[in-house]
Short mmCIF file of C-alpha atoms and ligand atoms in Angstrom, two decimals:
data_model
loop_
_atom_site.label_atom_id
_atom_site.label_comp_id
_atom_site.label_asym_id
_atom_site.label_seq_id
_atom_site.Cartn_x
_atom_site.Cartn_y
_atom_site.Cartn_z
CA UNK A 1 -8.33 18.07 3.95
CA UNK A 2 -6.75 16.03 6.71
CA UNK A 3 -5.54 12.55 5.95
CA UNK A 4 -4.01 9.63 7.77
CA UNK A 5 -4.02 9.38 11.52
CA UNK A 6 -2.87 5.93 12.54
CA UNK A 7 -2.40 5.44 16.28
CA UNK A 8 1.15 6.34 17.25
CA UNK A 9 2.87 3.68 19.36
CA UNK A 10 5.28 4.90 22.05
CA UNK A 11 8.34 3.28 20.49
CA UNK A 12 8.39 5.87 17.69
CA UNK A 13 8.47 8.96 19.83
CA UNK A 14 12.23 9.19 20.10
CA UNK A 15 13.08 8.69 16.43
CA UNK A 16 15.04 11.50 14.74
CA UNK A 17 12.89 13.56 12.41
CA UNK A 18 14.38 15.96 9.90
CA UNK A 19 11.52 15.08 7.58
CA UNK A 20 8.23 15.27 9.44
CA UNK A 21 5.45 13.41 7.57
CA UNK A 22 1.81 13.87 8.54
CA UNK A 23 0.60 10.74 6.80
CA UNK A 24 -0.17 9.14 3.46
CA UNK A 25 -1.74 11.81 1.23
CA UNK A 26 -2.74 9.75 -1.79
CA UNK A 27 -1.66 6.74 -3.83
CA UNK A 28 -1.61 7.06 -7.60
CA UNK A 29 -1.87 3.95 -9.72
CA UNK A 30 -1.06 3.96 -13.41
CA UNK A 31 -3.64 1.65 -14.95
CA UNK A 32 -4.82 0.50 -18.37
CA UNK A 33 -8.35 1.81 -17.92
CA UNK A 34 -8.80 4.35 -15.13
CA UNK A 35 -12.53 4.66 -15.64
CA UNK A 36 -13.14 0.95 -15.16
CA UNK A 37 -10.55 0.67 -12.37
CA UNK A 38 -12.34 3.45 -10.49
CA UNK A 39 -15.58 1.51 -10.85
CA UNK A 40 -13.87 -1.61 -9.44
CA UNK A 41 -12.49 0.24 -6.41
CA UNK A 42 -15.92 1.74 -5.81
CA UNK A 43 -18.09 -1.32 -6.32
CA UNK A 44 -15.77 -3.94 -4.83
CA UNK A 45 -13.72 -2.00 -2.26
CA UNK A 46 -16.31 0.56 -1.15
CA UNK A 47 -14.62 3.77 -2.32
CA UNK A 48 -16.62 6.84 -3.39
CA UNK A 49 -16.12 9.19 -6.33
CA UNK A 50 -14.12 12.25 -5.33
CA UNK A 51 -12.40 14.09 -8.17
CA UNK A 52 -11.62 13.98 -11.87
CA UNK A 53 -9.01 15.47 -14.19
CA UNK A 54 -8.88 14.99 -17.95
CA UNK A 55 -10.16 16.46 -21.18
CA UNK A 56 -13.04 18.20 -19.40
CA UNK A 57 -10.61 20.01 -17.09
CA UNK A 58 -8.15 20.95 -19.80
CA UNK A 59 -5.75 18.02 -19.32
CA UNK A 60 -4.91 16.75 -22.79
CA UNK A 61 -2.75 13.66 -22.31
CA UNK A 62 -4.30 11.69 -19.45
CA UNK A 63 -7.40 11.05 -17.41
CA UNK A 64 -7.37 10.64 -13.62
CA UNK A 65 -10.20 9.48 -11.38
CA UNK A 66 -9.84 9.96 -7.63
CA UNK A 67 -11.78 7.75 -5.22
CA UNK A 68 -11.89 8.06 -1.45
CA UNK A 69 -12.76 5.98 1.60
CA UNK A 70 -12.26 7.63 4.99
CA UNK A 71 -8.60 8.76 4.91
CA UNK A 72 -7.57 6.69 1.87
CA UNK A 73 -7.39 8.39 -1.52
CA UNK A 74 -6.58 6.47 -4.69
CA UNK A 75 -5.81 8.26 -7.95
CA UNK A 76 -6.29 6.08 -11.04
CA UNK A 77 -4.56 7.44 -14.12
CA UNK A 78 -4.58 6.35 -17.77
CA UNK A 79 -2.89 8.06 -20.74
CA UNK A 80 -5.12 9.28 -23.57
CA UNK A 81 -2.52 8.81 -26.31
CA UNK A 82 0.29 6.48 -27.28
CA UNK A 83 3.95 7.14 -26.62
CA UNK A 84 3.56 8.66 -23.14
CA UNK A 85 5.66 7.98 -20.05
CA UNK A 86 2.55 6.74 -18.30
CA UNK A 87 1.87 4.37 -21.19
CA UNK A 88 5.43 3.07 -21.08
CA UNK A 89 5.06 2.50 -17.34
CA UNK A 90 1.89 0.47 -17.88
CA UNK A 91 3.43 -1.45 -20.77
CA UNK A 92 6.40 -2.46 -18.65
CA UNK A 93 4.80 -2.99 -15.23
CA UNK A 94 1.13 -3.56 -15.86
CA UNK A 95 -1.21 -1.70 -13.51
CA UNK A 96 0.68 -0.64 -10.41
CA UNK A 97 1.43 2.00 -7.83
CA UNK A 98 3.44 4.89 -9.30
CA UNK A 99 3.11 7.51 -6.56
CA UNK A 100 3.12 7.18 -2.79
CA UNK A 101 2.03 10.68 -1.84
CA UNK A 102 3.23 11.92 1.55
CA UNK A 103 1.47 14.76 3.33
CA UNK A 104 3.95 17.33 4.66
CA UNK A 105 3.83 20.88 6.02
CA UNK A 106 6.63 22.04 3.72
CA UNK A 107 7.12 20.25 0.41
CA UNK A 108 10.09 22.43 -0.56
CA UNK A 109 11.95 21.68 2.64
CA UNK A 110 11.17 17.94 2.46
CA UNK A 111 12.50 17.90 -1.11
CA UNK A 112 15.65 19.84 -0.25
CA UNK A 113 16.38 17.63 2.77
CA UNK A 114 15.99 14.50 0.65
CA UNK A 115 18.03 15.78 -2.30
CA UNK A 116 20.79 16.99 0.06
CA UNK A 117 21.00 13.44 1.39
CA UNK A 118 21.25 11.83 -2.03
CA UNK A 119 17.69 11.32 -3.30
CA UNK A 120 17.13 11.26 -7.06
CA UNK A 121 14.78 14.05 -8.12
CA UNK A 122 11.47 13.21 -9.79
CA UNK A 123 9.84 16.64 -9.60
CA UNK A 124 11.20 19.94 -8.31
CA UNK A 125 8.81 21.87 -6.03
CA UNK A 126 5.82 23.18 -8.01
CA UNK A 127 3.12 25.50 -6.70
CA UNK A 128 -0.36 24.94 -8.14
CA UNK A 129 -3.20 27.36 -7.43
CA UNK A 130 -6.91 27.67 -8.01
CA UNK A 131 -9.80 29.48 -6.33
CA UNK A 132 -9.51 27.12 -3.33
CA UNK A 133 -5.94 28.02 -2.47
CA UNK A 134 -2.55 26.57 -3.26
CA UNK A 135 -0.75 23.24 -3.08
CA UNK A 136 3.00 22.73 -3.32
CA UNK A 137 4.25 19.37 -4.53
CA UNK A 138 7.72 17.93 -5.07
CA UNK A 139 8.93 14.40 -5.75
CA UNK A 140 11.80 11.94 -5.40
CA UNK A 141 12.38 8.42 -6.67
CA UNK A 142 12.36 5.38 -4.42
CA UNK A 143 12.76 1.73 -5.52
CA UNK A 144 12.27 0.96 -9.22
CA UNK A 145 10.12 3.54 -10.99
CA UNK A 146 8.08 4.22 -7.86
CA UNK A 147 8.14 7.78 -6.53
CA UNK A 148 7.31 9.71 -3.38
CA UNK A 149 5.52 12.99 -3.93
CA UNK A 150 5.51 15.43 -1.02
CA UNK A 151 2.18 17.26 -0.81
CA UNK A 152 1.87 20.55 1.07
CA UNK A 153 -1.81 21.41 1.28
CA UNK A 154 -2.25 23.46 4.45
CA UNK A 155 -3.40 26.45 2.36
CA UNK A 156 -5.84 24.46 0.25
CA UNK A 157 -9.51 23.60 0.78
CA UNK A 158 -10.45 22.27 -2.66
CA UNK A 159 -11.75 18.80 -3.42
CA UNK A 160 -8.34 17.20 -4.10
CA UNK A 161 -5.66 19.17 -5.95
CA UNK A 162 -5.74 22.21 -8.24
CA UNK A 163 -6.64 21.02 -11.75
CA UNK A 164 -9.20 18.51 -10.46
CA UNK A 165 -12.93 19.06 -10.37
CA UNK A 166 -15.43 17.28 -8.21
CA UNK A 167 -16.45 13.94 -9.73
CA UNK A 168 -20.19 13.72 -9.22
CA UNK A 169 -22.00 10.45 -9.81
CA UNK A 170 -25.19 8.91 -8.49
CA UNK A 171 -23.38 5.60 -7.93
CA UNK A 172 -21.51 5.58 -4.64
CA UNK A 173 -21.81 2.24 -2.86
CA UNK A 174 -21.62 1.95 0.91
CA UNK A 175 -18.06 1.94 2.30
CA UNK A 176 -16.72 -1.37 3.66
CA UNK A 177 -15.00 0.22 6.65
CA UNK A 178 -11.50 0.83 5.29
CA UNK A 179 -9.95 3.65 7.35
CA UNK A 180 -6.37 4.50 6.45
CA UNK A 181 -3.19 3.06 4.94
CA UNK A 182 -1.48 1.05 7.68
CA UNK A 183 1.66 0.20 5.71
CA UNK A 184 2.88 -0.31 2.15
CA UNK A 185 5.35 -3.01 1.20
CA UNK A 186 8.01 -2.76 -1.48
CA UNK A 187 9.62 -5.71 -3.23
CA UNK A 188 13.23 -5.18 -4.34
CA UNK A 189 15.80 -7.41 -6.05
CA UNK A 190 18.00 -9.98 -4.36
CA UNK A 191 20.76 -8.19 -2.47
CA UNK A 192 19.07 -4.79 -2.64
CA UNK A 193 17.08 -4.73 0.61
CA UNK A 194 19.80 -3.05 2.65
CA UNK A 195 20.36 -0.43 -0.04
CA UNK A 196 16.73 0.67 0.33
CA UNK A 197 16.81 0.33 4.11
CA UNK A 198 19.76 2.76 4.01
CA UNK A 199 17.83 5.04 1.65
CA UNK A 200 14.91 5.29 4.06
CA UNK A 201 17.29 5.78 7.00
CA UNK A 202 19.66 8.30 5.48
CA UNK A 203 17.53 10.15 2.94
CA UNK A 204 14.13 10.05 4.64
CA UNK A 205 15.11 9.86 8.34
CA UNK A 206 13.26 6.60 8.91
CA UNK A 207 14.20 4.00 11.53
CA UNK A 208 14.28 0.25 11.14
CA UNK A 209 11.75 -1.19 13.60
CA UNK A 210 11.71 -4.87 12.66
CA UNK A 211 13.57 -7.42 10.61
CA UNK A 212 12.83 -10.93 9.41
CA UNK A 213 15.31 -13.25 7.78
CA UNK A 214 14.90 -16.41 5.79
CA UNK A 215 14.75 -18.45 8.99
CA UNK A 216 11.63 -16.54 10.04
CA UNK A 217 10.01 -16.61 6.63
CA UNK A 218 10.64 -19.80 4.79
CA UNK A 219 8.69 -22.76 3.56
CA UNK A 220 9.82 -25.98 2.01
CA UNK A 221 10.43 -24.12 -1.25
CA UNK A 222 10.83 -20.41 -0.85
CA UNK A 223 12.23 -17.77 1.44
CA UNK A 224 12.36 -14.02 1.74
CA UNK A 225 13.89 -11.39 3.95
CA UNK A 226 12.17 -8.26 5.13
CA UNK A 227 12.99 -5.12 7.11
CA UNK A 228 10.35 -2.68 8.30
CA UNK A 229 11.12 1.03 8.10
CA UNK A 230 9.10 3.65 9.98
CA UNK A 231 9.15 7.43 9.91
CA UNK A 232 9.60 9.42 13.11
CA UNK A 233 5.97 9.54 14.24
CA UNK A 234 5.13 6.00 13.09
CA UNK A 235 2.42 7.07 10.65
CA UNK A 236 4.35 5.83 7.62
CA UNK A 237 5.63 2.26 7.63
CA UNK A 238 7.37 0.68 4.67
CA UNK A 239 8.45 -2.95 4.95
CA UNK A 240 11.03 -3.81 2.25
CA UNK A 241 11.24 -7.40 0.99
CA UNK A 242 13.92 -9.14 -0.99
CA UNK A 243 13.92 -12.75 -2.16
CA UNK A 244 16.20 -15.23 -0.42
CA UNK A 245 17.71 -18.36 -1.92
CA UNK A 246 15.12 -21.13 -1.99
CA UNK A 247 14.53 -24.41 -3.72
CA UNK A 248 12.00 -22.84 -6.07
CA UNK A 249 10.99 -19.41 -7.24
CA UNK A 250 9.65 -17.31 -4.36
CA UNK A 251 6.63 -15.02 -4.48
CA UNK A 252 9.06 -12.07 -4.48
CA UNK A 253 10.86 -13.47 -7.54
CA UNK A 254 7.50 -13.98 -9.21
CA UNK A 255 6.55 -10.37 -8.47
CA UNK A 256 9.87 -9.02 -9.78
CA UNK A 257 9.51 -11.08 -12.94
CA UNK A 258 5.96 -9.92 -13.69
CA UNK A 259 6.35 -6.32 -12.54
CA UNK A 260 9.67 -6.28 -14.41
CA UNK A 261 11.45 -4.70 -11.50
CA UNK A 262 10.95 -3.47 -7.95
CA UNK A 263 7.65 -1.96 -6.91
CA UNK A 264 4.82 -1.88 -4.41
CA UNK A 265 3.77 -5.40 -3.48
CA UNK A 266 0.86 -4.69 -1.19
CA UNK A 267 -1.16 -1.89 0.32
CA UNK A 268 -2.32 -2.67 3.85
CA UNK A 269 -5.48 -0.85 4.84
CA UNK A 270 -6.86 -0.69 8.36
CA UNK A 271 -10.38 -1.43 9.55
CA UNK A 272 -12.02 -1.33 12.98
CA UNK A 273 -14.10 -4.42 12.23
CA UNK A 274 -12.34 -6.93 10.02
CA UNK A 275 -15.14 -9.48 10.10
CA UNK A 276 -17.64 -6.94 8.79
CA UNK A 277 -15.19 -5.49 6.24
CA UNK A 278 -14.11 -8.86 4.84
CA UNK A 279 -17.69 -10.12 4.71
CA UNK A 280 -18.59 -7.06 2.62
CA UNK A 281 -15.54 -7.37 0.37
CA UNK A 282 -16.20 -11.05 -0.25
CA UNK A 283 -19.85 -10.38 -1.02
CA UNK A 284 -18.68 -7.83 -3.60
CA UNK A 285 -16.39 -10.31 -5.32
CA UNK A 286 -12.97 -9.72 -3.76
CA UNK A 287 -10.99 -12.96 -3.57
CA UNK A 288 -8.74 -13.74 -0.62
CA UNK A 289 -5.90 -16.13 0.01
CA UNK A 290 -7.03 -19.08 2.08
CA UNK A 291 -5.07 -20.98 4.67
CA UNK A 292 -6.05 -24.60 5.49
CA UNK A 293 -8.84 -25.02 8.06
CA UNK A 294 -6.32 -26.69 10.38
CA UNK A 295 -4.81 -23.21 10.95
CA UNK A 296 -7.75 -22.52 13.26
CA UNK A 297 -7.50 -25.75 15.26
CA UNK A 298 -4.50 -24.50 17.22
CA UNK A 299 -5.16 -20.77 16.90
CA UNK A 300 -6.13 -20.04 20.50
CA UNK A 301 -3.13 -22.05 21.76
CA UNK A 302 -0.88 -19.85 19.64
CA UNK A 303 -2.38 -16.41 20.22
CA UNK A 304 -4.35 -16.76 23.46
CA UNK A 305 -7.84 -15.40 24.08
CA UNK A 306 -9.25 -12.96 21.54
CA UNK A 307 -12.44 -10.90 21.48
CA UNK A 308 -13.71 -12.36 18.20
CA UNK A 309 -15.59 -15.61 17.70
CA UNK A 310 -13.47 -18.21 15.97
CA UNK A 311 -16.18 -19.37 13.55
CA UNK A 312 -16.44 -16.22 11.39
CA UNK A 313 -12.65 -15.97 11.33
CA UNK A 314 -12.43 -19.55 10.06
CA UNK A 315 -15.29 -19.02 7.64
CA UNK A 316 -13.68 -15.89 6.14
CA UNK A 317 -10.06 -17.08 6.40
CA UNK A 318 -8.93 -14.22 8.66
CA UNK A 319 -5.53 -14.73 10.31
CA UNK A 320 -4.53 -13.75 13.84
CA UNK A 321 -1.12 -13.04 15.36
CA UNK A 322 0.07 -11.72 18.72
CA UNK A 323 3.06 -9.67 19.80
CA UNK A 324 4.13 -8.13 23.12
CA UNK A 325 1.64 -5.31 22.80
CA UNK A 326 -1.50 -7.06 21.69
CA UNK A 327 -2.85 -8.94 18.71
CA UNK A 328 -3.81 -8.25 15.13
CA UNK A 329 -6.18 -9.74 12.59
CA UNK A 330 -5.25 -9.74 8.91
CA UNK A 331 -6.11 -11.20 5.54
CA UNK A 332 -4.64 -10.83 2.05
CA UNK A 333 -6.44 -10.51 -1.25
CA UNK A 334 -5.36 -12.32 -4.36
CA UNK A 335 -3.58 -10.02 -6.84
CA UNK A 336 -5.95 -7.32 -8.13
CA UNK A 337 -4.33 -7.31 -11.59
CA UNK A 338 -3.92 -9.95 -14.30
CA UNK A 339 -0.20 -9.97 -13.48
CA UNK A 340 0.53 -11.59 -10.09
CA UNK A 341 1.84 -8.33 -8.62
CA UNK A 342 -0.16 -5.87 -6.48
CA UNK A 343 -2.51 -7.09 -3.76
CA UNK A 344 -4.21 -5.66 -0.68
CA UNK A 345 -4.03 -6.57 2.98
CA UNK A 346 -6.90 -5.84 5.34
CA UNK A 347 -5.65 -5.40 8.91
CA UNK A 348 -7.27 -4.74 12.27
CA UNK A 349 -4.88 -3.93 15.10
CA UNK A 350 -5.83 -4.68 18.66
CA UNK A 351 -2.72 -3.31 20.32
CA UNK A 352 -0.21 -5.18 18.17
CA UNK A 353 2.24 -2.98 16.27
CA UNK A 354 3.91 -5.80 14.32
CA UNK A 355 3.04 -7.35 10.95
CA UNK A 356 1.89 -10.92 11.52
CA UNK A 357 5.17 -12.83 11.52
CA UNK A 358 3.40 -15.85 13.05
CA UNK A 359 1.22 -16.09 9.93
CA UNK A 360 3.98 -15.91 7.36
CA UNK A 361 4.53 -19.63 7.01
CA UNK A 362 0.85 -20.55 6.61
CA UNK A 363 0.40 -17.63 4.29
CA UNK A 364 3.35 -18.35 2.07
CA UNK A 365 2.27 -21.92 1.70
CA UNK A 366 -1.08 -20.56 0.55
CA UNK A 367 0.68 -18.25 -1.94
CA UNK A 368 2.75 -21.17 -3.20
CA UNK A 369 -0.40 -23.13 -3.90
CA UNK A 370 -1.51 -20.20 -6.07
CA UNK A 371 1.90 -19.99 -7.74
CA UNK A 372 1.70 -23.72 -8.46
CA UNK A 373 -1.59 -23.10 -10.30
CA UNK A 374 0.06 -20.33 -12.29
CA UNK A 375 3.05 -22.55 -13.07
CA UNK A 376 5.41 -19.94 -11.61
CA UNK A 377 6.70 -21.77 -8.52
FE1 FE2 B 401 1.57 -6.33 5.29
#
């Protein structure tokens, strides 16, 4: 099954590539209740049932539900007993992203290249087979307890992975237009950003394409720094954030406190029609961060003419930013867990290849208002 195919901007073509990545294969979240989480991602986010592994497939210690929307696959996994590594992960971090699966042509080679360059092993290459063919997977650690699993599936035509069976259900709501993972952001501790930038450069062959410092991203109270890493063909983009000194506790500090360490802060998913997608998501109960209405008063002065009508953007709270190549529309959900940790970004790119720097200030002030309510600012 083919996966991600984000448009590939010209700037990436020259990047060195000893580790070719075809795209995001799947994201696995360790969660307290995979069955109910799967229902949430279906009913609220428009995913469909895809695959299942658990007692009925001979797996004794866990249950995994896989949901899909276009090229995005989420695996939701819960342990079935106490005292498991998955359970410890959930106890420490709450629900969160454990695996960022990367689709490769050769999972053994990707693993060897990474290990040779200093990666910490999570899983040596394993070949799994069933009547639909074979899949080779291998894994390395990235920040915190998060891991990258390389997935080689060119000789496989099953529903998801060997060991999974098709998850059939009569309830599959209409999709909301989410297409593929545009980028995934990691939060790391103060002083650790460059360590992980170096990891992605040296171990994974990524290139730094953007950087923001505390002068770009600061409000009256809080600041953060961010560098954006991209793989050779531009299909995988990982911004890395670290907190910067501020008057009060930043959103990154809050994340690190509640996740109890570094981890995935947000998953940005692309749509071709953000107004339609966000309308659907809101109707299904997804809550978004709101910027003040005044944001829209000067919007056209800031970003120039855009194709969309201003009124639905204002009504839904969708943000707009422009770079040299075009513009983008984006909006951020509130955290999807009880802990203020993981959230989603919905993004529509109209030429722009950047990440909405012009929105950071308005956005962070909105986040701070939420932090204030939580008493964590
Ligand atoms: Fe983002």
